[in-house]
mmCIF file of C-alpha atoms in Angstrom:
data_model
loop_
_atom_site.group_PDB
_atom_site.id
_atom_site.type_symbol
_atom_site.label_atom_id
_atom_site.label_comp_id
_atom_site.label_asym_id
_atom_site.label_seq_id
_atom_site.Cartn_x
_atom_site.Cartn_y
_atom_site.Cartn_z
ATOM 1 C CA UNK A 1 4.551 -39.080 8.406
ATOM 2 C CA UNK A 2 5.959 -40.602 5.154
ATOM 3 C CA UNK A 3 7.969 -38.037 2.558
ATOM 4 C CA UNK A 4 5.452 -39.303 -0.168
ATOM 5 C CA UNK A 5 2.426 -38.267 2.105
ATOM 6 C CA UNK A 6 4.180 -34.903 2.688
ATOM 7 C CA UNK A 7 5.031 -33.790 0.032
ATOM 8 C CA UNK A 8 1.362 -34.840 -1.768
ATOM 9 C CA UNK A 9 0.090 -32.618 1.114
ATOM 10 C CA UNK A 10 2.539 -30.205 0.330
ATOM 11 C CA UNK A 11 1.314 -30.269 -3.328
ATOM 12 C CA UNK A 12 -2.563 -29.968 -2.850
ATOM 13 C CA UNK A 13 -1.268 -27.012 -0.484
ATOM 14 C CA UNK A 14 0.206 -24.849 -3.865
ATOM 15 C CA UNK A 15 -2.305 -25.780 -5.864
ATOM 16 C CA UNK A 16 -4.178 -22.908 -5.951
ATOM 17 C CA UNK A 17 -1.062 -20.587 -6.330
ATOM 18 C CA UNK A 18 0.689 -21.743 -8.511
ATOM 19 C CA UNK A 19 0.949 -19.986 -12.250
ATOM 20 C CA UNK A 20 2.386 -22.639 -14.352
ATOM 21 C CA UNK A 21 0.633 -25.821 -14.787
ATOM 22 C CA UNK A 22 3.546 -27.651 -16.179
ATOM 23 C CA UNK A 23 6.012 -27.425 -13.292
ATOM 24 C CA UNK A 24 2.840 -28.410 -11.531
ATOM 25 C CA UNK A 25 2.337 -31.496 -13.014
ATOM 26 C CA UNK A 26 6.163 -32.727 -12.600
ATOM 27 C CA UNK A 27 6.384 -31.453 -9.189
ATOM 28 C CA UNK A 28 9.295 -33.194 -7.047
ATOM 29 C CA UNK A 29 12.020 -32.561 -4.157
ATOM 30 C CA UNK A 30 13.606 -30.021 -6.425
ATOM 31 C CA UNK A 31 10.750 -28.494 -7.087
ATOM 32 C CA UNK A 32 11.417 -24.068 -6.416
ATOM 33 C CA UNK A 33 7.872 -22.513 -5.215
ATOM 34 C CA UNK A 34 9.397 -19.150 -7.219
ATOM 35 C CA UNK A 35 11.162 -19.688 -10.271
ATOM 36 C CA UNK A 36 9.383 -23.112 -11.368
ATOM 37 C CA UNK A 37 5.819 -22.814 -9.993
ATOM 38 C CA UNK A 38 5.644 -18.849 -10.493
ATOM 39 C CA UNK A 39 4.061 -18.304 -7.116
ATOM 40 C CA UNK A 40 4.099 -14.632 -6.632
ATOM 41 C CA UNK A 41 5.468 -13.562 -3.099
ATOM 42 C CA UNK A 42 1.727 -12.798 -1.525
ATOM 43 C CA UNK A 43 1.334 -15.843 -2.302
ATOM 44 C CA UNK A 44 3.965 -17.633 -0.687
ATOM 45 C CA UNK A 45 2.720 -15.769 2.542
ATOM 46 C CA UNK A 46 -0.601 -18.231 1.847
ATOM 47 C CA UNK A 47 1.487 -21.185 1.577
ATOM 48 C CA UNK A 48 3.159 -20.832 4.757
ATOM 49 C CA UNK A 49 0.252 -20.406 6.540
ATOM 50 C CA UNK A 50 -1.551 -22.970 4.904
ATOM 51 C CA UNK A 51 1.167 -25.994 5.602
ATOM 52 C CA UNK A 52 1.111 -24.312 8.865
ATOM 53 C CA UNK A 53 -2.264 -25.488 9.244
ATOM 54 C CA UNK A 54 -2.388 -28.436 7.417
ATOM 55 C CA UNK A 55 0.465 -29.907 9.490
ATOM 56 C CA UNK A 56 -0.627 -27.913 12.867
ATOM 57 C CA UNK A 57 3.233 -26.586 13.200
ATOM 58 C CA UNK A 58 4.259 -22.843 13.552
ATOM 59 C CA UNK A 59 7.066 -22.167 11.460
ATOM 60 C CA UNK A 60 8.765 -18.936 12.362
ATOM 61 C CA UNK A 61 10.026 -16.310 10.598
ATOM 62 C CA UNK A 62 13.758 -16.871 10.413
ATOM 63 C CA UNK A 63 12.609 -20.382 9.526
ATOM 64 C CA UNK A 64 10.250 -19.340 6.741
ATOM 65 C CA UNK A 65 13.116 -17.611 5.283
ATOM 66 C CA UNK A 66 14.917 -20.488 3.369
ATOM 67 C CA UNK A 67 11.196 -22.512 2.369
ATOM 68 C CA UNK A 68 11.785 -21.897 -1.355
ATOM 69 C CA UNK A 69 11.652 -24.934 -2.138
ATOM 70 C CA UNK A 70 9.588 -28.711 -1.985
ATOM 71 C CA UNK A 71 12.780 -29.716 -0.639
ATOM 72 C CA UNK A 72 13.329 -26.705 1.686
ATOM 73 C CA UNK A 73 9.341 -27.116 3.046
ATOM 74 C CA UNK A 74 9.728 -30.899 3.247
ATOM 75 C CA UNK A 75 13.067 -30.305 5.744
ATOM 76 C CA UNK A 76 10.748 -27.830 7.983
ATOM 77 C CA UNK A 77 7.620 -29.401 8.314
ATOM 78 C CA UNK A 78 9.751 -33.013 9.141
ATOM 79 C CA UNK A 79 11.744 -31.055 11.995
ATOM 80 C CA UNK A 80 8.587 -29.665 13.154
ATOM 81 C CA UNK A 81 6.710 -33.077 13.073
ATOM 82 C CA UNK A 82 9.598 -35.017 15.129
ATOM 83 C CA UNK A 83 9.925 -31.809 17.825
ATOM 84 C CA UNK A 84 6.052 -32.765 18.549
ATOM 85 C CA UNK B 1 21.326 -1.419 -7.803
ATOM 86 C CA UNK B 2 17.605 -1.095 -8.639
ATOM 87 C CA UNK B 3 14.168 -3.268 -8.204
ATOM 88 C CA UNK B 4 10.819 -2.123 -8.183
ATOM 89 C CA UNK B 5 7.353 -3.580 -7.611
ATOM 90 C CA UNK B 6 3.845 -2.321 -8.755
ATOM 91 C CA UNK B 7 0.605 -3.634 -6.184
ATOM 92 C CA UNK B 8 -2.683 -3.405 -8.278
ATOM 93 C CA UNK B 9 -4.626 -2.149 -5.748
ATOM 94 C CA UNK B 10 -7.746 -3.253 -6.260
ATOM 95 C CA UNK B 11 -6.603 -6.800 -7.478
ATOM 96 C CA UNK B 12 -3.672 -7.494 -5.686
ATOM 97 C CA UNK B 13 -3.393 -11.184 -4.460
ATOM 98 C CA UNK B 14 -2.396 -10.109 -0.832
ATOM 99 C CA UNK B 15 -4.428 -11.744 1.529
ATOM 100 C CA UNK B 16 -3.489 -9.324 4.157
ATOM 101 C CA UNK B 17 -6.816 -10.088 6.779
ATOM 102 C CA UNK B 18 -5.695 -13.476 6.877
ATOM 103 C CA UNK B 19 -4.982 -14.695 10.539
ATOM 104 C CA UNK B 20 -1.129 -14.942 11.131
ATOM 105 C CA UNK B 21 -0.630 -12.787 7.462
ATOM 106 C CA UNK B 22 0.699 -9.750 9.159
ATOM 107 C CA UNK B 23 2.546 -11.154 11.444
ATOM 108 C CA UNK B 24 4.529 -13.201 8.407
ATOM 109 C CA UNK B 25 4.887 -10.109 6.976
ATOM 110 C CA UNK B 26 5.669 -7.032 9.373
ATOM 111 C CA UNK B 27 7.711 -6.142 11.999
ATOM 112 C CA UNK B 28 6.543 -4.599 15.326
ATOM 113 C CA UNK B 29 7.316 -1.127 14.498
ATOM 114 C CA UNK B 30 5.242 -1.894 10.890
ATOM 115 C CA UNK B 31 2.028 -3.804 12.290
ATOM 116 C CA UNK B 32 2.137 -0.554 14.608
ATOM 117 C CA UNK B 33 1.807 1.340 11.512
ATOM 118 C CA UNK B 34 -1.144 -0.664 9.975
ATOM 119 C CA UNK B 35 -3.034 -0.850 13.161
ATOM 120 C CA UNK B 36 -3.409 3.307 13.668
ATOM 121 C CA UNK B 37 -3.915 3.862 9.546
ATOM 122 C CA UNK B 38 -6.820 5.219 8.132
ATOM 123 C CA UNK B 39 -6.500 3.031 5.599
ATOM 124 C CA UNK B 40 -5.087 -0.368 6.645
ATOM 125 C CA UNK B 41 -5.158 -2.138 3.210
ATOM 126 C CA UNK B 42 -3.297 0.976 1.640
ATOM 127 C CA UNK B 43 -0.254 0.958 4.059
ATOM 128 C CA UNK B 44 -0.184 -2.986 3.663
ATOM 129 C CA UNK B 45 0.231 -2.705 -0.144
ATOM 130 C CA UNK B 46 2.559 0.411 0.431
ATOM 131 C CA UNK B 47 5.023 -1.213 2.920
ATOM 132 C CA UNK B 48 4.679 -4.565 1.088
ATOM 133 C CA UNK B 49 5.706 -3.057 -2.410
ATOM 134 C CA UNK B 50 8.734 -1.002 -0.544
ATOM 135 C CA UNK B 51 9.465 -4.720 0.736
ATOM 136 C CA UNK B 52 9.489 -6.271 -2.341
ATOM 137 C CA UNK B 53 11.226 -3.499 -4.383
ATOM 138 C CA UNK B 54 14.241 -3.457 -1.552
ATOM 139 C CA UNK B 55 14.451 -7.506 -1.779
ATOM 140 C CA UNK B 56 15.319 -7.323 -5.336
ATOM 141 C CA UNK B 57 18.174 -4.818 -4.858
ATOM 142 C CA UNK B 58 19.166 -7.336 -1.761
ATOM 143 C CA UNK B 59 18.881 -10.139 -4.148
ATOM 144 C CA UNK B 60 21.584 -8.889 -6.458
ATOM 145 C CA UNK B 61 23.499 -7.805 -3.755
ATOM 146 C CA UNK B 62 24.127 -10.570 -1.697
ATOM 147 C CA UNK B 63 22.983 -13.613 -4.323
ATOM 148 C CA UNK B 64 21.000 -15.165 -2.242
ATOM 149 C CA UNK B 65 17.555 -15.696 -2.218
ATOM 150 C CA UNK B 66 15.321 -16.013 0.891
ATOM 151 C CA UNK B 67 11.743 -15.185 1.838
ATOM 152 C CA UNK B 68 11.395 -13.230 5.043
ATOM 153 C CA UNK B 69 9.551 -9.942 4.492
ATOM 154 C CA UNK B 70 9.602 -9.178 8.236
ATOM 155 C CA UNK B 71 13.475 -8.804 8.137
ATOM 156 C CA UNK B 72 13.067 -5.770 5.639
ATOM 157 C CA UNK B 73 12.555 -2.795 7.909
ATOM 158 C CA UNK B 74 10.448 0.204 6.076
ATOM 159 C CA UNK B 75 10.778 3.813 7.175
ATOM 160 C CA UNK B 76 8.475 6.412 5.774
ATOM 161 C CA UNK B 77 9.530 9.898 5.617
ATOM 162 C CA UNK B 78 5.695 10.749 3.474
ATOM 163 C CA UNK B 79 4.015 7.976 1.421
ATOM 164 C CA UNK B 80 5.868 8.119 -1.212
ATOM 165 C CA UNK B 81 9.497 8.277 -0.434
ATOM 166 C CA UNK B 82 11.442 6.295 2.317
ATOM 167 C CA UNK B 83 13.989 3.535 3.242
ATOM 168 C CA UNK B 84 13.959 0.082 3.445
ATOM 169 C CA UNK B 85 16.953 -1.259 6.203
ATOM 170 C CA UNK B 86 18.410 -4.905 6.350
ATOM 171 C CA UNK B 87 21.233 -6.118 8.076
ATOM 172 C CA UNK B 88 23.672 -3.119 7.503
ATOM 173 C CA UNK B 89 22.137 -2.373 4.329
ATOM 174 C CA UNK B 90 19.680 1.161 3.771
ATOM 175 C CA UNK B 91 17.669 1.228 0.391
ATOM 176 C CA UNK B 92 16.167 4.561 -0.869
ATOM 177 C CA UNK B 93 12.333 4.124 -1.905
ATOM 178 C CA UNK B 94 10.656 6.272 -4.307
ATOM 179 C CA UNK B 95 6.675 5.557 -4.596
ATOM 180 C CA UNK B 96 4.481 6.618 -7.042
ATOM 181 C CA UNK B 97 0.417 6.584 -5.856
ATOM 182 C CA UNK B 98 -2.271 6.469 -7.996
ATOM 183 C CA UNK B 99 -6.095 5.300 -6.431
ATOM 184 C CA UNK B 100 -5.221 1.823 -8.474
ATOM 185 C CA UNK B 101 -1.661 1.283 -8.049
ATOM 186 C CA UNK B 102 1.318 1.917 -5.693
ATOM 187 C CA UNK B 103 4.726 1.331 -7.723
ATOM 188 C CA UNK B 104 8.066 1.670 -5.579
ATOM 189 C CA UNK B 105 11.616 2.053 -7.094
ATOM 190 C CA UNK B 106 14.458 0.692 -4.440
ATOM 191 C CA UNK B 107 18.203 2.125 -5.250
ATOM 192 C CA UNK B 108 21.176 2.000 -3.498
ATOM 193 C CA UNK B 109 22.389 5.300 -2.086
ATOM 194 C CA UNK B 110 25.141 5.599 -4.873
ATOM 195 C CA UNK B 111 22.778 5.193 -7.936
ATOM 196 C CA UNK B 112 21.956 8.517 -9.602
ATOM 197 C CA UNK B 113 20.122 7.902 -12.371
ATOM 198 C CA UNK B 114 17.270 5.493 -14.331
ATOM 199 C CA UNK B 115 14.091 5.097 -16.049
ATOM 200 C CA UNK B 116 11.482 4.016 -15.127
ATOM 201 C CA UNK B 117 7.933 3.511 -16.569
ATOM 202 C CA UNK B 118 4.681 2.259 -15.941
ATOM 203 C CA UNK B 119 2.121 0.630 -17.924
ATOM 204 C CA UNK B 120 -1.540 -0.161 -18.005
ATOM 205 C CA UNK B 121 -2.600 -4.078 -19.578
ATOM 206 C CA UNK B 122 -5.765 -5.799 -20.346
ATOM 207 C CA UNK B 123 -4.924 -9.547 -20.191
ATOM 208 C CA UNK B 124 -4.442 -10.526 -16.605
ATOM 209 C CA UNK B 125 -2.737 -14.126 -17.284
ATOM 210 C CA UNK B 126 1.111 -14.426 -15.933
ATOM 211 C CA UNK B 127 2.252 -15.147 -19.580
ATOM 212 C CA UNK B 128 0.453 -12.641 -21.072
ATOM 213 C CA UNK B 129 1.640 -10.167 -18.667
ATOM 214 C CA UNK B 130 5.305 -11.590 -18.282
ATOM 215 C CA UNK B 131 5.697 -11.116 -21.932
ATOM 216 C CA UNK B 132 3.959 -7.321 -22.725
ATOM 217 C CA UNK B 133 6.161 -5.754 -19.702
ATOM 218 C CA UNK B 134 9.423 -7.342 -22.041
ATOM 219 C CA UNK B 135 8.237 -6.214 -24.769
ATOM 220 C CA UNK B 136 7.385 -2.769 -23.620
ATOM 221 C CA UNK B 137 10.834 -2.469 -21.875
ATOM 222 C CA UNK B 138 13.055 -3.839 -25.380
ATOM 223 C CA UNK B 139 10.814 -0.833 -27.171
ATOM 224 C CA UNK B 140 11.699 1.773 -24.874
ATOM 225 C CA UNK B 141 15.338 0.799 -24.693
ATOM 226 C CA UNK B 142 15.780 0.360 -28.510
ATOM 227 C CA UNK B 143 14.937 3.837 -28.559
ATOM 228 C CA UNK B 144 16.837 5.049 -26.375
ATOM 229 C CA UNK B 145 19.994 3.172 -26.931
ATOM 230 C CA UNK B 146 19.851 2.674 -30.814
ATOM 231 C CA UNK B 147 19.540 -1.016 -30.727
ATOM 232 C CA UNK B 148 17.508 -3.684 -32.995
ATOM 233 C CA UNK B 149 14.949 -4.657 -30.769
ATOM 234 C CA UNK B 150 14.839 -8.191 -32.697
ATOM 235 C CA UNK B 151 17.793 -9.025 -31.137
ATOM 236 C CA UNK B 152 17.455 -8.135 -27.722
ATOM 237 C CA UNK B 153 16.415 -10.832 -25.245
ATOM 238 C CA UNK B 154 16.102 -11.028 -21.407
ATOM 239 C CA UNK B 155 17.136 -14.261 -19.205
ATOM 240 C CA UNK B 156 16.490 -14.403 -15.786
ATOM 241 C CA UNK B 157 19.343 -15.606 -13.992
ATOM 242 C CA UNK B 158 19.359 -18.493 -11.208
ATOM 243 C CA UNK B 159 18.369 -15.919 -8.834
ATOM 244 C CA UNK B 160 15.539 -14.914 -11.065
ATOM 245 C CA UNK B 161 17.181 -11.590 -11.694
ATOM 246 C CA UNK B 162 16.561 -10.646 -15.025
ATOM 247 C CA UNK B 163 19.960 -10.254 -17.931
ATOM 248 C CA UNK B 164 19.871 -8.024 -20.754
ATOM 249 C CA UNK B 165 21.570 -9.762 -24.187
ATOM 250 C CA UNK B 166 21.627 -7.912 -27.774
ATOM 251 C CA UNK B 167 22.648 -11.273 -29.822
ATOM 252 C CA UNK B 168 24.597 -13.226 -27.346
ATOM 253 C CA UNK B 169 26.285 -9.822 -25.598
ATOM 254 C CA UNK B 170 25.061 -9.295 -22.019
ATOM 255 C CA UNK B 171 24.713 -5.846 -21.445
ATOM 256 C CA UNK B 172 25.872 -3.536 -18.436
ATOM 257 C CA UNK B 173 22.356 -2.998 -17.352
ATOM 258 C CA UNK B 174 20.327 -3.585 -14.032
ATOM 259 C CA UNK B 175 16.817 -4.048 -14.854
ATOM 260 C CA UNK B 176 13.580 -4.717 -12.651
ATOM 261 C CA UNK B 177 10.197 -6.182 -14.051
ATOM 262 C CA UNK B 178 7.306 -6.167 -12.303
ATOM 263 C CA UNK B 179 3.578 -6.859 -12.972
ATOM 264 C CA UNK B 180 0.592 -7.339 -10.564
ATOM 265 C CA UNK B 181 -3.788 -7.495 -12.007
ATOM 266 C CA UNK B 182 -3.828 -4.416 -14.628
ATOM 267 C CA UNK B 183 -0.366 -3.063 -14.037
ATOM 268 C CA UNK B 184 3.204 -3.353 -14.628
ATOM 269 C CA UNK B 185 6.644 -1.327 -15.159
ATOM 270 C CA UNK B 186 10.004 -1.754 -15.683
ATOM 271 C CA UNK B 187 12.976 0.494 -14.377
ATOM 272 C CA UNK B 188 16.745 -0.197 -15.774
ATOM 273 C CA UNK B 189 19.917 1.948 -14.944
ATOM 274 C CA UNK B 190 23.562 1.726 -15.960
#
């Protein structure tokens, strides 16, 4: 799967988490599900599950530990994809 | 150190009957917990607010942020007071239960002292919220420390912890801010 493609995935994902619209708008790579989106923690829980879904990977826990990020997610999901 | 975290418990956004949620979220010895509780959704809001409170104390610790609930071990001595273990490190917890909220304080052993308060608000919106809990903390501490509160400003810093300035002076403070649906408190120590 293309980076583009992921990473549009990866934003229809946070959509519905996310508490400020303009980080929203200029999301990228550097792009920090925290301190620019304002997703609270319960909600990050969401996200993970959701790309979990979306990309039908399981991401563990030591793994889910550094997906802050676009960039962070984008690294996971594409290690996950090429293991398949 | 200090942190603290406040779940709204009838609006909290934790979707904790979600397939796979739990199991994000708790370790063994936890989802034990949750499975033989009276009342599941309490003790998920409970452990997750110890969780949270003891990650913020972690955060300014070790300066490094990471998102792995499952790695911060709660123990409960009663409801409302227990510890919170990572790695090597063991964080007191101090909860305070109301039917709507649970608010937990996480110190380090060495910390004596701080205050800590909690407030009720109307408008729900991140902003809105994000900005009254400020303002209610500057008020308190202008009182109690004799300072302008027109000149007192918070900045979070790149780990999102939050930095007390009066004019451009950073002050010897740890502070914790939390909000969650109705609720919200702040606790600060020297």
């Amino acid at each position: 799967m293309e980076k583009r493609e992921i990473i549009a995935k990866l934003k229809a994902i946070v959509e519905p988490y996310i508490q400020d619209e303009e980080a929203f708008k200029d999301l990228s790579e550097d792009t920090d599900f925290v301190r620019d989106l304002k997703i609270n923690s319960a909600n990050l829980v969401d996200v993970i599950l959701d790309v979990e879904d979306a990309f039908d990977i399981r991401i563990e826990n030591d793994e889910m530990e550094r997906m802050l990020s676009v960039k962070a997610a984008l690294k996971i999901v594409n290690s996950k994809l090429e293991a398949k | 150190m200090i942190g603290n975290d406040i779940v709204d418990l009838n609006k909290s956004a934790l979707n904790w009957q979600r397939p796979g949620f739990q199991e994000k979220v708790f370790s063994k010895d936890e989802l034990n917990l949750i499975s033989i509780s009276k009342n599941p959704k309490f003790t998920v809001s409970l452990l997750w607010g110890m969780k949270e409170a003891a990650y913020k104390v972690y955060v300014q610790q070790y300066k490094k942020r990471s998102f792995n609930p499952s790695k911060l071990n709660c123990v409960l001595f009663e409801s409302n007071n227990g510890l919170v273990k990572i790695e090597n490190q063991t964080y007191q917890i101090s909860s305070t239960i109301t039917k709507d909220y649970i608010y937990s304080v996480a110190s380090t052993k060495t910390l004596n002292v701080y205050k800590s308060e909690i407030f009720k608000l109307e408008d729900e919106s991140y902003l809105a919220q994000s900005e009254s809990i400020r303002h209610l903390f500057f008020e308190s501490f202008s009182i109690d420390y004799g300072f302008n509160l027109k000149h007192l400003y918070l900045k979070k810093s790149s780990l999102g912890i939050p930095e007390l300035f009066y004019r451009t002076t950073k002050l010897p403070l740890q502070i914790s801010l939390t909000h969650c649906g109705n609720y919200a408190g702040y606790v600060y120590s020297r």
